[in-house]
Amino acid sequence: MSRARDTANQINRVNSSAADATALTVDSSENVLVGTTSTDQSIAGHGFKPDGFAYHTRNGGAMLRLNRLTSDGDLMQIQKDGTTVGSVGNKSDDLIIHTTTANHSGLRFGEGYIFPVDNTGNTSDGVHDLGLSVGRYKDFYLSGGIHLGGVGSANKLDDYEEGTWTPTGEGITYAQAFGSYVKVGRMVMVTYNITFPSTGNTGGAQINSLPFSATVGNAYQSGGYITASSGGSAVETLFLTVATNRLIFRDSGNNNKNNNEFSQDFIQGSAVYTTD
């Protein structure tokens, strides 16, 4: 009982220094309340419970400020059983959040960058992974590129794209024309399915309007095959020259093919080339 009376006296002294306002309350459950008389955490104020739990509620403002003077270092240490397992600190104007366990990692937030740090908060280069085989991120959105295997311009992948395109003929209109492409960096792979009309046109057999202009000087590429429109088994291996914006069909003797040689024939194939 004397302990309770002592506590009550301490509260009275606090109350008397705060005019008619209640500055601090200790309720029957030994909760210490500041700025409020309720343990309802939706009401502004501070609460300290006897089991070590504390809460802070404020309407429209920050609830905690940690201000380290003079030197860089920890602003907050997080412990488990008396051992520090994590830290929130600063280096210059950068915020650093990291674990303190050996071989663990963290992040440093700077001016226009976020990069990994080790368990002491120092810069870590080429050591830590982003995600795991059993803990993967879903999508990765970039407005620029990603460097793979190095930091030079040759290691930067800045484009991936896939889609469809419509092959067009030279001097003829294909009875059927469909194409698709995949572009990875400067490398482009196109596939095509075309059917020639019945024609006596002797113009060069070629596919125009590539989805991306090719770098001049590409080597011959495998061009696929043709089969007679009657469904016969006649098959001819073709070769391609990849020009700036077209694929030119050639035979095994490196001779250009003409449209009339493919009258009513179906051709499908693919080509890989580089673009600027």
Tab-separated table of C-alpha atoms in Angstrom:
chain	number	residue	atom	x	y	z
A	1	MET	CA	0.000	0.000	0.000
A	2	SER	CA	2.846	2.369	0.737
A	3	ARG	CA	4.193	1.784	-2.766
A	4	ALA	CA	0.831	2.701	-4.250
A	5	ARG	CA	0.686	5.859	-2.127
A	6	ASP	CA	4.206	6.816	-3.263
A	7	THR	CA	3.147	6.400	-6.888
A	8	ALA	CA	0.050	8.475	-6.320
A	9	ASN	CA	2.138	11.237	-4.740
A	10	GLN	CA	4.457	11.287	-7.755
A	11	ILE	CA	1.474	11.653	-10.059
A	12	ASN	CA	0.075	14.458	-7.944
A	13	ARG	CA	3.324	16.357	-8.147
A	14	VAL	CA	3.331	16.021	-11.955
A	15	ASN	CA	-0.282	17.133	-12.093
A	16	SER	CA	0.350	20.174	-9.914
A	17	SER	CA	3.096	21.407	-12.242
A	18	ALA	CA	0.797	21.215	-15.258
A	19	ALA	CA	-1.939	23.544	-14.000
A	20	ASP	CA	-5.301	21.794	-14.307
A	21	ALA	CA	-4.223	19.364	-17.112
A	22	THR	CA	-3.400	15.716	-16.459
A	23	ALA	CA	0.132	15.238	-17.738
A	24	LEU	CA	0.681	11.600	-16.808
A	25	THR	CA	-1.554	8.739	-15.780
A	26	VAL	CA	-0.771	5.351	-14.263
A	27	ASP	CA	-3.870	3.184	-14.400
A	28	SER	CA	-4.769	0.151	-12.308
A	29	SER	CA	-2.996	-2.164	-14.793
A	30	GLU	CA	0.239	-0.193	-14.347
A	31	ASN	CA	0.078	1.285	-17.852
A	32	VAL	CA	1.890	4.616	-18.018
A	33	LEU	CA	0.011	7.034	-20.253
A	34	VAL	CA	1.267	10.412	-21.458
A	35	GLY	CA	-1.045	12.881	-23.168
A	36	THR	CA	-3.984	10.507	-22.856
A	37	THR	CA	-5.883	8.619	-20.174
A	38	SER	CA	-6.851	5.716	-22.447
A	39	THR	CA	-4.975	2.688	-23.780
A	40	ASP	CA	-6.915	3.018	-27.043
A	41	GLN	CA	-4.111	3.320	-29.598
A	42	SER	CA	-6.321	5.243	-31.992
A	43	ILE	CA	-6.219	8.200	-29.581
A	44	ALA	CA	-3.215	10.535	-29.728
A	45	GLY	CA	-0.743	10.024	-26.924
A	46	HIS	CA	1.961	7.717	-25.628
A	47	GLY	CA	1.515	4.428	-23.833
A	48	PHE	CA	4.036	2.307	-21.920
A	49	LYS	CA	2.848	-1.102	-20.783
A	50	PRO	CA	4.388	-3.065	-17.901
A	51	ASP	CA	5.334	-5.967	-20.237
A	52	GLY	CA	7.742	-3.675	-22.140
A	53	PHE	CA	5.466	-2.707	-25.010
A	54	ALA	CA	5.275	0.961	-25.986
A	55	TYR	CA	3.178	2.799	-28.533
A	56	HIS	CA	2.979	6.356	-29.838
A	57	THR	CA	0.009	7.878	-31.644
A	58	ARG	CA	-0.022	11.299	-33.257
A	59	ASN	CA	-2.474	12.977	-35.559
A	60	GLY	CA	-0.850	14.182	-38.793
A	61	GLY	CA	2.820	14.197	-37.908
A	62	ALA	CA	5.962	12.130	-37.357
A	63	MET	CA	5.998	10.140	-34.128
A	64	LEU	CA	9.708	9.588	-33.588
A	65	ARG	CA	12.848	11.582	-34.337
A	66	LEU	CA	16.364	10.165	-34.023
A	67	ASN	CA	19.027	12.849	-34.187
A	68	ARG	CA	22.677	11.825	-34.084
A	69	LEU	CA	25.083	14.743	-33.692
A	70	THR	CA	28.573	15.214	-35.130
A	71	SER	CA	29.517	11.781	-36.502
A	72	ASP	CA	28.083	9.215	-38.939
A	73	GLY	CA	26.941	5.848	-37.618
A	74	ASP	CA	24.002	4.054	-36.027
A	75	LEU	CA	20.781	5.938	-35.471
A	76	MET	CA	19.013	2.868	-34.140
A	77	GLN	CA	20.161	-0.596	-33.099
A	78	ILE	CA	17.824	-3.591	-33.161
A	79	GLN	CA	18.670	-6.407	-30.761
A	80	LYS	CA	17.631	-9.982	-30.019
A	81	ASP	CA	18.489	-11.366	-26.569
A	82	GLY	CA	20.918	-8.505	-26.054
A	83	THR	CA	22.760	-9.019	-29.346
A	84	THR	CA	22.462	-6.439	-32.126
A	85	VAL	CA	20.979	-8.004	-35.272
A	86	GLY	CA	20.237	-4.892	-37.289
A	87	SER	CA	20.966	-1.217	-37.640
A	88	VAL	CA	19.519	1.930	-39.131
A	89	GLY	CA	22.151	4.588	-39.585
A	90	ASN	CA	23.660	7.175	-41.856
A	91	LYS	CA	26.761	7.928	-43.882
A	92	SER	CA	26.952	11.566	-44.917
A	93	ASP	CA	23.444	12.323	-46.208
A	94	ASP	CA	22.675	8.689	-47.079
A	95	LEU	CA	20.427	6.370	-45.081
A	96	ILE	CA	21.745	2.842	-44.449
A	97	ILE	CA	19.672	-0.136	-43.312
A	98	HIS	CA	21.496	-3.419	-42.761
A	99	THR	CA	21.749	-6.539	-40.670
A	100	THR	CA	24.816	-7.006	-38.493
A	101	THR	CA	25.128	-10.795	-38.859
A	102	ALA	CA	28.236	-11.973	-40.730
A	103	ASN	CA	27.812	-12.360	-44.527
A	104	HIS	CA	24.414	-10.633	-44.418
A	105	SER	CA	23.488	-7.558	-46.377
A	106	GLY	CA	21.650	-4.251	-46.432
A	107	LEU	CA	20.909	-1.219	-48.563
A	108	ARG	CA	22.264	2.293	-48.857
A	109	PHE	CA	19.924	4.992	-50.144
A	110	GLY	CA	21.749	7.848	-51.827
A	111	GLU	CA	21.196	10.630	-54.328
A	112	GLY	CA	19.741	8.827	-57.337
A	113	TYR	CA	20.912	5.336	-56.370
A	114	ILE	CA	20.333	2.365	-54.092
A	115	PHE	CA	23.152	-0.128	-53.708
A	116	PRO	CA	24.023	-3.087	-51.464
A	117	VAL	CA	26.125	-2.883	-48.328
A	118	ASP	CA	27.609	-5.587	-46.120
A	119	ASN	CA	26.842	-6.340	-42.472
A	120	THR	CA	28.928	-3.349	-41.367
A	121	GLY	CA	27.212	-0.865	-43.696
A	122	ASN	CA	30.138	-0.658	-46.124
A	123	THR	CA	29.740	-0.880	-49.909
A	124	SER	CA	29.426	-4.434	-51.240
A	125	ASP	CA	30.285	-5.110	-54.906
A	126	GLY	CA	29.272	-8.283	-56.755
A	127	VAL	CA	28.476	-10.326	-53.636
A	128	HIS	CA	24.757	-10.212	-52.856
A	129	ASP	CA	21.828	-11.543	-54.905
A	130	LEU	CA	18.460	-9.940	-55.567
A	131	GLY	CA	15.906	-12.649	-54.841
A	132	LEU	CA	16.365	-16.415	-54.572
A	133	SER	CA	15.373	-19.461	-56.589
A	134	VAL	CA	12.595	-19.996	-54.040
A	135	GLY	CA	11.981	-16.288	-53.371
A	136	ARG	CA	11.617	-14.561	-56.707
A	137	TYR	CA	10.396	-11.128	-57.674
A	138	LYS	CA	7.549	-11.028	-60.185
A	139	ASP	CA	8.206	-8.258	-62.725
A	140	PHE	CA	11.102	-5.871	-63.148
A	141	TYR	CA	10.324	-2.472	-64.712
A	142	LEU	CA	13.172	-0.393	-66.133
A	143	SER	CA	13.197	2.801	-68.145
A	144	GLY	CA	16.847	2.261	-69.056
A	145	GLY	CA	18.993	-0.853	-69.377
A	146	ILE	CA	20.686	-3.521	-67.316
A	147	HIS	CA	24.399	-4.366	-67.262
A	148	LEU	CA	25.165	-8.097	-67.394
A	149	GLY	CA	28.582	-9.498	-66.579
A	150	GLY	CA	30.292	-6.113	-66.545
A	151	VAL	CA	29.820	-2.371	-66.290
A	152	GLY	CA	30.938	-1.326	-69.790
A	153	SER	CA	28.660	-0.199	-72.611
A	154	ALA	CA	29.112	-3.592	-74.324
A	155	ASN	CA	27.515	-5.258	-71.279
A	156	LYS	CA	24.387	-3.126	-71.313
A	157	LEU	CA	21.138	-4.745	-72.420
A	158	ASP	CA	18.778	-1.888	-73.107
A	159	ASP	CA	16.005	-3.490	-75.137
A	160	TYR	CA	13.844	-6.592	-75.331
A	161	GLU	CA	10.848	-6.720	-77.595
A	162	GLU	CA	8.649	-9.260	-79.324
A	163	GLY	CA	5.788	-8.832	-81.732
A	164	THR	CA	4.398	-9.481	-85.191
A	165	TRP	CA	5.043	-7.963	-88.611
A	166	THR	CA	3.625	-8.376	-92.120
A	167	PRO	CA	6.078	-9.435	-94.843
A	168	THR	CA	5.567	-7.739	-98.208
A	169	GLY	CA	6.739	-8.862	-101.645
A	170	GLU	CA	8.652	-7.141	-104.432
A	171	GLY	CA	6.212	-6.359	-107.264
A	172	ILE	CA	3.641	-8.833	-105.974
A	173	THR	CA	1.131	-9.160	-103.135
A	174	TYR	CA	1.444	-12.335	-101.134
A	175	ALA	CA	-1.674	-14.482	-100.936
A	176	GLN	CA	-0.788	-15.064	-97.289
A	177	ALA	CA	1.782	-13.268	-95.167
A	178	PHE	CA	2.574	-13.476	-91.475
A	179	GLY	CA	5.706	-12.763	-89.485
A	180	SER	CA	6.850	-12.585	-85.877
A	181	TYR	CA	10.025	-11.315	-84.263
A	182	VAL	CA	12.033	-11.267	-81.063
A	183	LYS	CA	14.575	-8.494	-80.488
A	184	VAL	CA	17.177	-8.780	-77.730
A	185	GLY	CA	19.527	-5.839	-77.672
A	186	ARG	CA	20.843	-5.521	-81.257
A	187	MET	CA	20.001	-9.105	-82.227
A	188	VAL	CA	16.770	-9.717	-84.146
A	189	MET	CA	15.227	-13.083	-84.993
A	190	VAL	CA	12.381	-13.043	-87.505
A	191	THR	CA	10.136	-15.890	-88.606
A	192	TYR	CA	7.868	-15.744	-91.634
A	193	ASN	CA	5.119	-17.659	-93.418
A	194	ILE	CA	4.292	-16.487	-96.931
A	195	THR	CA	2.316	-17.854	-99.864
A	196	PHE	CA	3.045	-16.572	-103.357
A	197	PRO	CA	0.138	-15.784	-105.662
A	198	SER	CA	-0.158	-17.331	-109.095
A	199	THR	CA	2.268	-15.084	-110.941
A	200	GLY	CA	4.627	-14.812	-113.848
A	201	ASN	CA	6.411	-11.834	-112.289
A	202	THR	CA	10.145	-12.173	-112.871
A	203	GLY	CA	11.134	-9.704	-110.169
A	204	GLY	CA	13.463	-10.803	-107.419
A	205	ALA	CA	11.920	-13.037	-104.775
A	206	GLN	CA	12.372	-11.261	-101.490
A	207	ILE	CA	10.640	-10.221	-98.294
A	208	ASN	CA	10.512	-6.495	-97.725
A	209	SER	CA	9.681	-4.349	-94.693
A	210	LEU	CA	11.692	-6.053	-91.957
A	211	PRO	CA	10.573	-4.966	-88.471
A	212	PHE	CA	14.057	-3.479	-87.860
A	213	SER	CA	16.652	-2.419	-90.411
A	214	ALA	CA	19.580	-4.801	-90.620
A	215	THR	CA	23.242	-3.972	-90.264
A	216	VAL	CA	24.681	-4.180	-93.785
A	217	GLY	CA	27.106	-7.046	-94.415
A	218	ASN	CA	25.379	-9.939	-92.664
A	219	ALA	CA	26.291	-13.431	-93.838
A	220	TYR	CA	23.860	-15.762	-95.554
A	221	GLN	CA	21.180	-17.232	-93.322
A	222	SER	CA	19.160	-20.435	-93.625
A	223	GLY	CA	15.930	-19.516	-95.391
A	224	GLY	CA	13.669	-22.505	-94.755
A	225	TYR	CA	11.921	-24.552	-97.430
A	226	ILE	CA	9.196	-24.445	-100.053
A	227	THR	CA	6.530	-27.035	-100.823
A	228	ALA	CA	4.391	-27.181	-103.956
A	229	SER	CA	0.917	-25.803	-103.378
A	230	SER	CA	-0.573	-29.092	-104.573
A	231	GLY	CA	0.724	-30.655	-101.372
A	232	GLY	CA	3.472	-32.559	-103.108
A	233	SER	CA	6.681	-33.498	-101.382
A	234	ALA	CA	9.028	-31.375	-103.476
A	235	VAL	CA	11.244	-29.455	-101.042
A	236	GLU	CA	13.998	-27.004	-101.868
A	237	THR	CA	16.491	-25.588	-99.414
A	238	LEU	CA	16.823	-21.847	-99.732
A	239	PHE	CA	19.383	-19.329	-98.547
A	240	LEU	CA	19.002	-15.697	-97.671
A	241	THR	CA	20.943	-12.526	-98.016
A	242	VAL	CA	19.975	-10.079	-95.302
A	243	ALA	CA	20.006	-6.585	-96.780
A	244	THR	CA	19.217	-3.319	-95.024
A	245	ASN	CA	15.459	-3.825	-94.930
A	246	ARG	CA	14.774	-7.072	-96.789
A	247	LEU	CA	15.496	-10.783	-97.078
A	248	ILE	CA	16.600	-11.934	-100.549
A	249	PHE	CA	15.987	-15.573	-101.502
A	250	ARG	CA	18.829	-17.462	-103.185
A	251	ASP	CA	19.462	-21.052	-104.178
A	252	SER	CA	22.341	-23.279	-103.129
A	253	GLY	CA	24.399	-21.926	-106.031
A	254	ASN	CA	24.058	-18.388	-104.669
A	255	ASN	CA	21.724	-17.347	-107.495
A	256	ASN	CA	18.858	-14.958	-106.830
A	257	LYS	CA	15.410	-16.516	-107.103
A	258	ASN	CA	12.516	-14.905	-109.012
A	259	ASN	CA	8.871	-14.566	-108.000
A	260	ASN	CA	7.635	-16.715	-110.892
A	261	GLU	CA	9.713	-19.649	-109.621
A	262	PHE	CA	7.552	-19.685	-106.476
A	263	SER	CA	4.137	-19.211	-108.111
A	264	GLN	CA	1.510	-20.539	-105.655
A	265	ASP	CA	4.222	-21.939	-103.380
A	266	PHE	CA	4.407	-21.657	-99.595
A	267	ILE	CA	7.599	-20.637	-97.827
A	268	GLN	CA	8.339	-20.573	-94.143
A	269	GLY	CA	11.603	-19.952	-92.397
A	270	SER	CA	13.567	-17.689	-90.089
A	271	ALA	CA	16.553	-15.396	-90.105
A	272	VAL	CA	18.761	-13.875	-87.445
A	273	TYR	CA	20.479	-10.553	-87.995
A	274	THR	CA	21.797	-7.545	-86.121
A	275	THR	CA	20.407	-4.045	-86.197
A	276	ASP	CA	21.964	-0.706	-85.373
